[in-house]
Short mmCIF file of C-alpha atoms in Angstrom, two decimals:
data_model
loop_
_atom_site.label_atom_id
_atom_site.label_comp_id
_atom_site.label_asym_id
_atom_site.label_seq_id
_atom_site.Cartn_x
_atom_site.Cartn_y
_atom_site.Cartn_z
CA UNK B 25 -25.26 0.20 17.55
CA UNK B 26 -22.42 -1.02 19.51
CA UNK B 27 -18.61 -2.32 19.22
CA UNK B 28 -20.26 -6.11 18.46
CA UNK B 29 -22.57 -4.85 16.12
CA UNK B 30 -20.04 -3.41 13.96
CA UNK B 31 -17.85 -6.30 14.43
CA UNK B 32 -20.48 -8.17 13.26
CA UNK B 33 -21.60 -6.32 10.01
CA UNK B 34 -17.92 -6.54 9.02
CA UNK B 35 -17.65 -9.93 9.01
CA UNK B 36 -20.76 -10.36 7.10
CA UNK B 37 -19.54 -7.56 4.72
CA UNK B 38 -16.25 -9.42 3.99
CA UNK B 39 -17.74 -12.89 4.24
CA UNK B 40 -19.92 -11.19 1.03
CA UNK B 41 -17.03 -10.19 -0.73
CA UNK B 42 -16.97 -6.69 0.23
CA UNK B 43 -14.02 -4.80 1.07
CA UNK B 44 -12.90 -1.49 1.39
CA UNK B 45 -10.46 1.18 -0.58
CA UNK B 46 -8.02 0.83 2.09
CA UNK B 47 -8.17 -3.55 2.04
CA UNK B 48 -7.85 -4.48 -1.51
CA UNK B 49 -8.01 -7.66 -2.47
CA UNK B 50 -5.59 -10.30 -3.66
CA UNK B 51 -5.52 -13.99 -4.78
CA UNK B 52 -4.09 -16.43 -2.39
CA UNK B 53 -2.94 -20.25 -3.56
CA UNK B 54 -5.56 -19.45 -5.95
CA UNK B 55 -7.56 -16.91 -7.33
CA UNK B 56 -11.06 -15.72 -5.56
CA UNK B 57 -13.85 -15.74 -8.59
CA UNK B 58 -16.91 -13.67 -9.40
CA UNK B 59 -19.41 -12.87 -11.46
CA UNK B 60 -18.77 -10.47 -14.74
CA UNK B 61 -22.35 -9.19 -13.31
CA UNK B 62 -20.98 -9.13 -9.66
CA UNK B 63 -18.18 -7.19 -11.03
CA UNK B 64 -19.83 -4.68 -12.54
CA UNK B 65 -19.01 -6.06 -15.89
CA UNK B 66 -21.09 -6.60 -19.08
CA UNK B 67 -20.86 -10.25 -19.55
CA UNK B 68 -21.90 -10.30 -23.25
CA UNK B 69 -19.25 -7.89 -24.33
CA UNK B 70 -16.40 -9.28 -22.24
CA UNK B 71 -17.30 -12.38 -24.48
CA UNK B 72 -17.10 -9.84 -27.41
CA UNK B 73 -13.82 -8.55 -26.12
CA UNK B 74 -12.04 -12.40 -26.22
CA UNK B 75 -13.42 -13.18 -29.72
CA UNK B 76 -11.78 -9.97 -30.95
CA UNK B 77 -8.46 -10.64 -28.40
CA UNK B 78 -7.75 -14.53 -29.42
CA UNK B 79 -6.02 -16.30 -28.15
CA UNK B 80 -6.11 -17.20 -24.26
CA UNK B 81 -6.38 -15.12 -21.31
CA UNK B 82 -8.11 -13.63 -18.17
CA UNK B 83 -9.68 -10.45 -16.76
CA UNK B 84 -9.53 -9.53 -13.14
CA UNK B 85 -11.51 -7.05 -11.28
CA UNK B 86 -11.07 -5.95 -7.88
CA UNK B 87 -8.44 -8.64 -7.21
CA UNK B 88 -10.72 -11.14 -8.77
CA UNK B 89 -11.19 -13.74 -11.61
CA UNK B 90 -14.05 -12.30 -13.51
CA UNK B 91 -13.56 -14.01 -16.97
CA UNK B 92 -11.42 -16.31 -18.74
CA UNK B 93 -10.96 -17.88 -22.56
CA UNK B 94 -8.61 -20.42 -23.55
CA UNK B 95 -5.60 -21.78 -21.20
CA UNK B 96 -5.41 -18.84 -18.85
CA UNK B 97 -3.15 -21.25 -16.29
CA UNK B 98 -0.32 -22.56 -19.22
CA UNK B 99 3.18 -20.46 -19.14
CA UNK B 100 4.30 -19.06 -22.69
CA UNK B 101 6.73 -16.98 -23.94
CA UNK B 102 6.02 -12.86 -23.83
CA UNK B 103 8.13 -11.76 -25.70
CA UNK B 104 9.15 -8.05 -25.13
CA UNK B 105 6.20 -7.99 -22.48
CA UNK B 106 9.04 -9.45 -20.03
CA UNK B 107 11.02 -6.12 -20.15
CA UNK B 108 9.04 -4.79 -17.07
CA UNK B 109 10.09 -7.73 -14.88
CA UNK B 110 14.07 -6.55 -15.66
CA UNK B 111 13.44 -2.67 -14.35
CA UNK B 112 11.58 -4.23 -11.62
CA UNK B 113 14.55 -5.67 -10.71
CA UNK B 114 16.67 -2.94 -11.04
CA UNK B 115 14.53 -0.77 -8.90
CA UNK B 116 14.45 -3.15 -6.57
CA UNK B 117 18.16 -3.23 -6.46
CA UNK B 118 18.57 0.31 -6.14
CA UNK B 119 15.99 -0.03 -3.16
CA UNK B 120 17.90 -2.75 -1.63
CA UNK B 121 21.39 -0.94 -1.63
CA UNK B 122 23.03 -3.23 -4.42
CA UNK B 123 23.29 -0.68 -6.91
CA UNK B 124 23.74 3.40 -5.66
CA UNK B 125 21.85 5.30 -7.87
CA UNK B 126 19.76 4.85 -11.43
CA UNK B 127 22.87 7.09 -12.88
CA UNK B 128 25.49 4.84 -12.05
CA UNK B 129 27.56 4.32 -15.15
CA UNK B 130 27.58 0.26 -15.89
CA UNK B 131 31.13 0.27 -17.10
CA UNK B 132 31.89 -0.33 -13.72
CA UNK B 133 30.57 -3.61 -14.30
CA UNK B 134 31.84 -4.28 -17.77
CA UNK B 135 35.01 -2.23 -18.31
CA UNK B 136 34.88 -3.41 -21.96
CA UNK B 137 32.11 -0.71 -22.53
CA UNK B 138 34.81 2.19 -22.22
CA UNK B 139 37.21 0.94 -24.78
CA UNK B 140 34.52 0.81 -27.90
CA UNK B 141 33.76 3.58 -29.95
CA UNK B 142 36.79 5.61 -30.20
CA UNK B 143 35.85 7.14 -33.08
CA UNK B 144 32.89 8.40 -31.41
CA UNK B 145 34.47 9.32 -28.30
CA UNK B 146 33.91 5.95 -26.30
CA UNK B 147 30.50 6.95 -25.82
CA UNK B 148 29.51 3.48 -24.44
CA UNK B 149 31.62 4.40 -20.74
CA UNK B 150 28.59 6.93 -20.25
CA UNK B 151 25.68 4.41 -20.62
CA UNK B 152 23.71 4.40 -17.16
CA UNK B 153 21.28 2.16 -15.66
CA UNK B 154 19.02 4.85 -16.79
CA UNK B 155 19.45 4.74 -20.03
CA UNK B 156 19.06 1.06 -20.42
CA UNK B 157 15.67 0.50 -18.54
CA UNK B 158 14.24 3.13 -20.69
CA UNK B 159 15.54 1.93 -24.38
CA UNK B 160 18.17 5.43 -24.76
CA UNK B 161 21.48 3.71 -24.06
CA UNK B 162 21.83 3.79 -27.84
CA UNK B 163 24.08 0.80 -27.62
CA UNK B 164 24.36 -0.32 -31.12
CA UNK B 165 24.17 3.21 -32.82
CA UNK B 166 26.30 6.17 -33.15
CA UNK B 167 23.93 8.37 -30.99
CA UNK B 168 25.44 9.11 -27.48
CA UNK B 169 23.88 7.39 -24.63
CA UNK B 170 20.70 9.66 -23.65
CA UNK B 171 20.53 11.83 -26.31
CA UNK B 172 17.72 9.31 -28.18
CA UNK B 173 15.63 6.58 -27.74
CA UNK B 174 16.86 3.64 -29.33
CA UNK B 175 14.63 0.36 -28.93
CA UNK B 176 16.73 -2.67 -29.60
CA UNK B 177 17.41 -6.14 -28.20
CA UNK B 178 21.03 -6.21 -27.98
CA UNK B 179 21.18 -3.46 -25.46
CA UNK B 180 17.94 -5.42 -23.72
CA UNK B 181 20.35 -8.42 -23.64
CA UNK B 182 23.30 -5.82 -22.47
CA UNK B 183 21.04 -5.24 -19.51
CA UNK B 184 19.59 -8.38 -18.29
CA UNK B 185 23.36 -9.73 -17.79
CA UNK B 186 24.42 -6.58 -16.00
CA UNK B 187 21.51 -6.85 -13.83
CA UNK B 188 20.94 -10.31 -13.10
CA UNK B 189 24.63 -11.80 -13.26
CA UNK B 190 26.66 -8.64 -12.31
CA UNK B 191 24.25 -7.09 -9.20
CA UNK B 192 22.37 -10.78 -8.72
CA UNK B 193 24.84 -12.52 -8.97
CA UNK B 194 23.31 -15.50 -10.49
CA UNK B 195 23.80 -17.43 -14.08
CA UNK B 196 21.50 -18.26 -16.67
CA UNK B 197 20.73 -21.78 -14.53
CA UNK B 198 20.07 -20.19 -11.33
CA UNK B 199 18.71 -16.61 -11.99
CA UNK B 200 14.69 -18.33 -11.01
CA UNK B 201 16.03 -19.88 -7.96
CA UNK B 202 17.62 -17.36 -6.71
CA UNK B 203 16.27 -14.58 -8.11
CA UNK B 204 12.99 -14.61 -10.01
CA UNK B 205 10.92 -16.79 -8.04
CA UNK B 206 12.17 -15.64 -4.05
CA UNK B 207 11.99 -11.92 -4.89
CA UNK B 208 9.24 -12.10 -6.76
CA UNK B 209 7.03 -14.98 -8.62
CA UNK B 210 7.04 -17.22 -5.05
CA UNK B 211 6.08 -12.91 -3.19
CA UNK B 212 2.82 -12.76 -5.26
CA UNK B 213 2.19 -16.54 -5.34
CA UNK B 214 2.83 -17.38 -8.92
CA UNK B 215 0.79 -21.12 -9.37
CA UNK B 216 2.23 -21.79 -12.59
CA UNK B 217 6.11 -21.60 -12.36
CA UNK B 218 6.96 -18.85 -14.30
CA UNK B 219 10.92 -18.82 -15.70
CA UNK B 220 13.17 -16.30 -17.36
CA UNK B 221 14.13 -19.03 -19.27
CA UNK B 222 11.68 -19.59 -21.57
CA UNK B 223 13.30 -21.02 -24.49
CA UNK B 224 16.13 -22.63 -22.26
CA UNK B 225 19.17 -21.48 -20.86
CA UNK B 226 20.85 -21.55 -24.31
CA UNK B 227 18.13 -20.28 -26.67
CA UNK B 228 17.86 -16.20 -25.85
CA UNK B 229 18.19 -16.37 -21.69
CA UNK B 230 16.06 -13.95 -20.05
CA UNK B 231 13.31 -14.40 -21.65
CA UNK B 232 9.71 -14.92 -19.33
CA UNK B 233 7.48 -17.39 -19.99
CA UNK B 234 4.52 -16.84 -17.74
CA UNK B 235 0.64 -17.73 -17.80
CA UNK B 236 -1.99 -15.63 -18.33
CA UNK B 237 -3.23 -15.20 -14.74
CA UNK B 238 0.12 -15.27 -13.03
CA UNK B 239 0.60 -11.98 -15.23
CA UNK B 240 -1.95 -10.66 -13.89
CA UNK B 241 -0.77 -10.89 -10.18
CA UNK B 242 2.58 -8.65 -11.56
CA UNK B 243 0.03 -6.56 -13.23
CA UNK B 244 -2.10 -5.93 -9.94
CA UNK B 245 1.04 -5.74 -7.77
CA UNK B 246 1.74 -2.32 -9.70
CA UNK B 247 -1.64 -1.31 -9.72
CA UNK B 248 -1.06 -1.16 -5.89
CA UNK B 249 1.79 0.36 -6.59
CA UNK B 250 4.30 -2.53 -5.14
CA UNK B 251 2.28 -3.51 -2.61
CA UNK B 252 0.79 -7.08 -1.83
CA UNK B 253 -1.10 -8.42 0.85
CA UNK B 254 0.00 -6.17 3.36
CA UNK B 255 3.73 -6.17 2.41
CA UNK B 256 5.27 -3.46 -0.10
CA UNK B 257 7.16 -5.97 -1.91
CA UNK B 258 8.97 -2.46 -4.05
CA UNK B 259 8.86 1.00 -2.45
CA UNK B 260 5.37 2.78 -3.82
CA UNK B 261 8.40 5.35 -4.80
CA UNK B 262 9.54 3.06 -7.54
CA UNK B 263 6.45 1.34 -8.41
CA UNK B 264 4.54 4.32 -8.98
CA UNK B 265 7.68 5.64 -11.27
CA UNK B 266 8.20 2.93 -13.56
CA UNK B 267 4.71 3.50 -14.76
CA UNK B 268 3.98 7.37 -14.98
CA UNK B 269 7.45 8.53 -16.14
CA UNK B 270 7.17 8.28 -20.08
CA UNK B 271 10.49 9.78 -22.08
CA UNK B 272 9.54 13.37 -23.17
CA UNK B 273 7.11 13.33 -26.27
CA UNK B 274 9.60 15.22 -28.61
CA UNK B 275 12.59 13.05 -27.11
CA UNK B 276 14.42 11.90 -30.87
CA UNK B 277 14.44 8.16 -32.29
CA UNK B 278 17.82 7.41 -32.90
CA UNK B 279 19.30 7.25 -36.05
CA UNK B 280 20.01 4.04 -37.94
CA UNK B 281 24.51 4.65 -38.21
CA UNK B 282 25.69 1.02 -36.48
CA UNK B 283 28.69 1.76 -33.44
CA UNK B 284 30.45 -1.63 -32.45
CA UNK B 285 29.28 -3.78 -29.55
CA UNK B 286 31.07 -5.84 -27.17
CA UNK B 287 31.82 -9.15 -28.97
CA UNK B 288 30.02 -11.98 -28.73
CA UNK B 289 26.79 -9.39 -27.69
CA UNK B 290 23.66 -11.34 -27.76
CA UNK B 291 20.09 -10.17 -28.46
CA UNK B 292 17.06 -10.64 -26.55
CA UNK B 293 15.23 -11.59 -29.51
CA UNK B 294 15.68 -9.40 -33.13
CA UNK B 295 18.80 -10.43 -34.91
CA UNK B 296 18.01 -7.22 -37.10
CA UNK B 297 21.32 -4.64 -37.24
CA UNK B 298 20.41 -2.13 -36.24
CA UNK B 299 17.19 -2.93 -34.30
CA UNK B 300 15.67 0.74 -33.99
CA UNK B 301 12.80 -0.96 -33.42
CA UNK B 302 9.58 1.62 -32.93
CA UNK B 303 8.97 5.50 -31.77
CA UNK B 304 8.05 5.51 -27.99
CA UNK B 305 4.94 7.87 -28.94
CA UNK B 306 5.40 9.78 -25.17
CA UNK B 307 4.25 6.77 -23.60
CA UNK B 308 7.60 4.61 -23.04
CA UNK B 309 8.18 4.87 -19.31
CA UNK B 310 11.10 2.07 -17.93
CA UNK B 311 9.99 -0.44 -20.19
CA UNK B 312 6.78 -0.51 -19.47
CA UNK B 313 4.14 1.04 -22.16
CA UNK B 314 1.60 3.96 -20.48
CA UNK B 315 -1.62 5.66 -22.44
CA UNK B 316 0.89 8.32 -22.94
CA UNK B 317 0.81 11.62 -25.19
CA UNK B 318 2.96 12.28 -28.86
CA UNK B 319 3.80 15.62 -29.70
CA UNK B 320 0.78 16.43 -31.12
CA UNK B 321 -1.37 15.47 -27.86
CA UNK B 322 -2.56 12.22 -29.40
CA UNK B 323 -2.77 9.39 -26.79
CA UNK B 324 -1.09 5.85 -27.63
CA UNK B 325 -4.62 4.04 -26.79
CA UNK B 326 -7.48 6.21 -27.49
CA UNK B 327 -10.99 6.20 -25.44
CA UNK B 328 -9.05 4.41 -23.03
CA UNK B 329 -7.66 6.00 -19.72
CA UNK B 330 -5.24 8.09 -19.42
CA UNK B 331 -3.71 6.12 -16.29
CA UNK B 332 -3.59 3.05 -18.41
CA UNK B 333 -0.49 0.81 -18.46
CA UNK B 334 1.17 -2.49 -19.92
CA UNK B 335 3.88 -4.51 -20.94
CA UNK B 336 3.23 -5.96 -24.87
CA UNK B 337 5.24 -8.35 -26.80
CA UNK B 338 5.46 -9.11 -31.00
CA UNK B 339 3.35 -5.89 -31.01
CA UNK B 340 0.38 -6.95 -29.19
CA UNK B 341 -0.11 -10.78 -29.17
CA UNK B 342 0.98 -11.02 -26.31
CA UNK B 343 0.19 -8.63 -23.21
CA UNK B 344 -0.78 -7.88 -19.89
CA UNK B 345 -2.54 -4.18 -19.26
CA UNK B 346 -3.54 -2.44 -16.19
CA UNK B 347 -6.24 0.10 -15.80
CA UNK B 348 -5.54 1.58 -12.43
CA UNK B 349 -8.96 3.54 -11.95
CA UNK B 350 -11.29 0.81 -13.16
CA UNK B 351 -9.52 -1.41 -10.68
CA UNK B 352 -8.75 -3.87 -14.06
CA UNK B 353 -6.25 -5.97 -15.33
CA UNK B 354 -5.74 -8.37 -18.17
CA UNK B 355 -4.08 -10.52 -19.72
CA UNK B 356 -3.85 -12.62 -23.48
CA UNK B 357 -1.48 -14.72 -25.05
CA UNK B 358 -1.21 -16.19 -28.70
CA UNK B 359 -3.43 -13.19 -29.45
CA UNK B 360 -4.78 -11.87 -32.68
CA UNK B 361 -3.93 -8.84 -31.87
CA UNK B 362 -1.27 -6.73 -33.91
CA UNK B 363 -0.29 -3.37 -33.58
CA UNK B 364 -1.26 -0.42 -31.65
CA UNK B 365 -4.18 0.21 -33.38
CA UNK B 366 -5.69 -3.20 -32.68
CA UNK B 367 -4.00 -3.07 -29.24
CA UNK B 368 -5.91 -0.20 -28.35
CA UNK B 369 -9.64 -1.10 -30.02
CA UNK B 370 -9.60 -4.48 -27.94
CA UNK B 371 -8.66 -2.30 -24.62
CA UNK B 372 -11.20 -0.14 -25.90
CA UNK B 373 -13.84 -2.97 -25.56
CA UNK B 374 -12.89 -3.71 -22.21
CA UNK B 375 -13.15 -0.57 -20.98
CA UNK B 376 -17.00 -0.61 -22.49
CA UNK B 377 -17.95 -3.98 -20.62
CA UNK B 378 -17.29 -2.07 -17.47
CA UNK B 379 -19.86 1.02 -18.09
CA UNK B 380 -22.74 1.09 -16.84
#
């Protein structure tokens, strides 16, 4: 059993379509397919899965197309699903040397911040980066910047012009083509030209419309924890962070007393005032949600696992999960799918097609 030989059975092995731990797999121009069977996937109940889901949308396995329903290759809005694209960028700025530290206080970048609130002490000059990729800058409310988790639009809107015009440097008509699609979308091979303009520059900018299985290559770039094809497009540091650091399960909501705002603050989306939006349950971690624990041990999406993560907009309709040690990821669009519950009973199902 020589050198050749073993050459020899590894081609054959990879020319079958098997790899190992240490080569994952990833789509190219397009993506490689296989069989739900092939997969290790119940066919019959991934088909039970979609007629529950809706919709349109796509399951991949292993770095593969298993199963699809509907459009899985036309770009739509995600709503609030697009808010782990903006702390990707962020840590990727950090990583880069463009901004110092997760702590830095943004007034440097919009002195305006320090001269509201004097009533409450001009709490707004102590908002971080920090605070914003994890919904506690409290911008909008009377609550100081840290002390409680506030989710709300405005501040969502706050931070995606800090980030992306401030650190970027770009506008609302070149953040893709100089930002979105070189650092990222064109990285992973996006076929479908996402945009964080999905409504135009004018209509609530920052906003990503994306297909179905282009979500799916962000979603398996964090399930290798940044990396992709051989080149760690974000430090496995950051990667690895934005999706197992949930705020701390007794961490307050905010309350509901409105604070001023800059003026002529947009919103990402709600034009509700204030927009306290939902609890984080222990399983808010930098705008992504994780299968995360509330004070009284419950987990956000029961019977599924605990390492499971995803980014969900209008309360489920529109998603994209990841379930690290099942090697899946998926994602649905125009969904039926509404509220955690639901959320969690369809992920459920998807977790059962891959039993044995």
């Amino acid at each position: 059993m020589g050198p050749a030989w073993a050459k020899a059975m590894t081609v054959l092995l990879l020319a079958a379509g098997f790899t190992s731990a240490a080569d994952p797999v990833f789509p190219g121009a397009d993506w490689q397919t296989i069989t739900p069977a092939d997969a290790g996937l119940d066919a019959a109940k991934l088909k039970a899965f979609s007629d529950v889901v809706g919709g349109r949308g796509c399951v991949v396995r292993g770095g593969r197309m298993v199963y699809h329903w509907g459009d899985h290759a036309r770009p739509g809005d995600v709503a609030s699903a697009c808010k782990p694209f903006f702390s990707h960028f962020l840590f990727k700025a950090v990583e880069d040397g463009k901004v110092p530290s997760l702590d830095e206080k943004v007034v440097r970048y919009e002195p305006r911040l320090g001269r509201l609130n004097a009533g409450l002490g001009h709490k707004d000059k102590l908002i971080t980066w920090r605070h914003l990729a994890t919904q506690t800058s409290c911008y909008q409310v009377a609550d100081r910047p840290g002390s409680a988790y506030c989710y709300n639009d405005w501040q969502m809107a706050l931070f995606w012009d800090l980030l992306f015009t401030k650190v970027y440097g770009a506008d609302y008509g070149s953040v893709d083509e100089k930002v979105f699609r070189p650092l990222l979308a064109d990285v992973i091979g996006c076929q479908d030209k996402p945009t964080m303009m999905a409504f135009g520059t004018k209509n609530r900018p920052g906003r990503v419309a994306i297909s179905p299985r282009d979500f799916c290559r962000f979603g398996l770039l964090y399930l290798h924890r940044g990396r992709w094809s051989g080149k760690q497009v974000l430090g496995e540091k950051w990667a690895g962070q934005a999706v197992t650091s949930p705020l701390p399960a007794d961490l307050p909501r905010a309350g509901n007393k409105l604070a001023e705002m800059l003026p002529g603050q947009r919103t990402l989306g709600s034009s509700s005032k204030p927009d306290n939006q939902c609890p984080h349950q222990g399983s808010y971690s930098f705008l992504w949600w994780i299968n995360g624990q509330d004070e009284k041990g419950r987990r956000l999406w029961p019977g599924v696992p605990a390492d499971a993560f995803g980014a969900f907009g209008h309360g489920g309709p529109r998603a994209m999960a990841v379930i690290p040690s099942l090697e899946l990821v998926v994602s649905w669009n125009d969904a039926k799918l509404k509220g955690w519950d639901q959320v969690g009973a369809a992920l459920k199902r998807l977790v059962e097609a891959a039993k044995p």
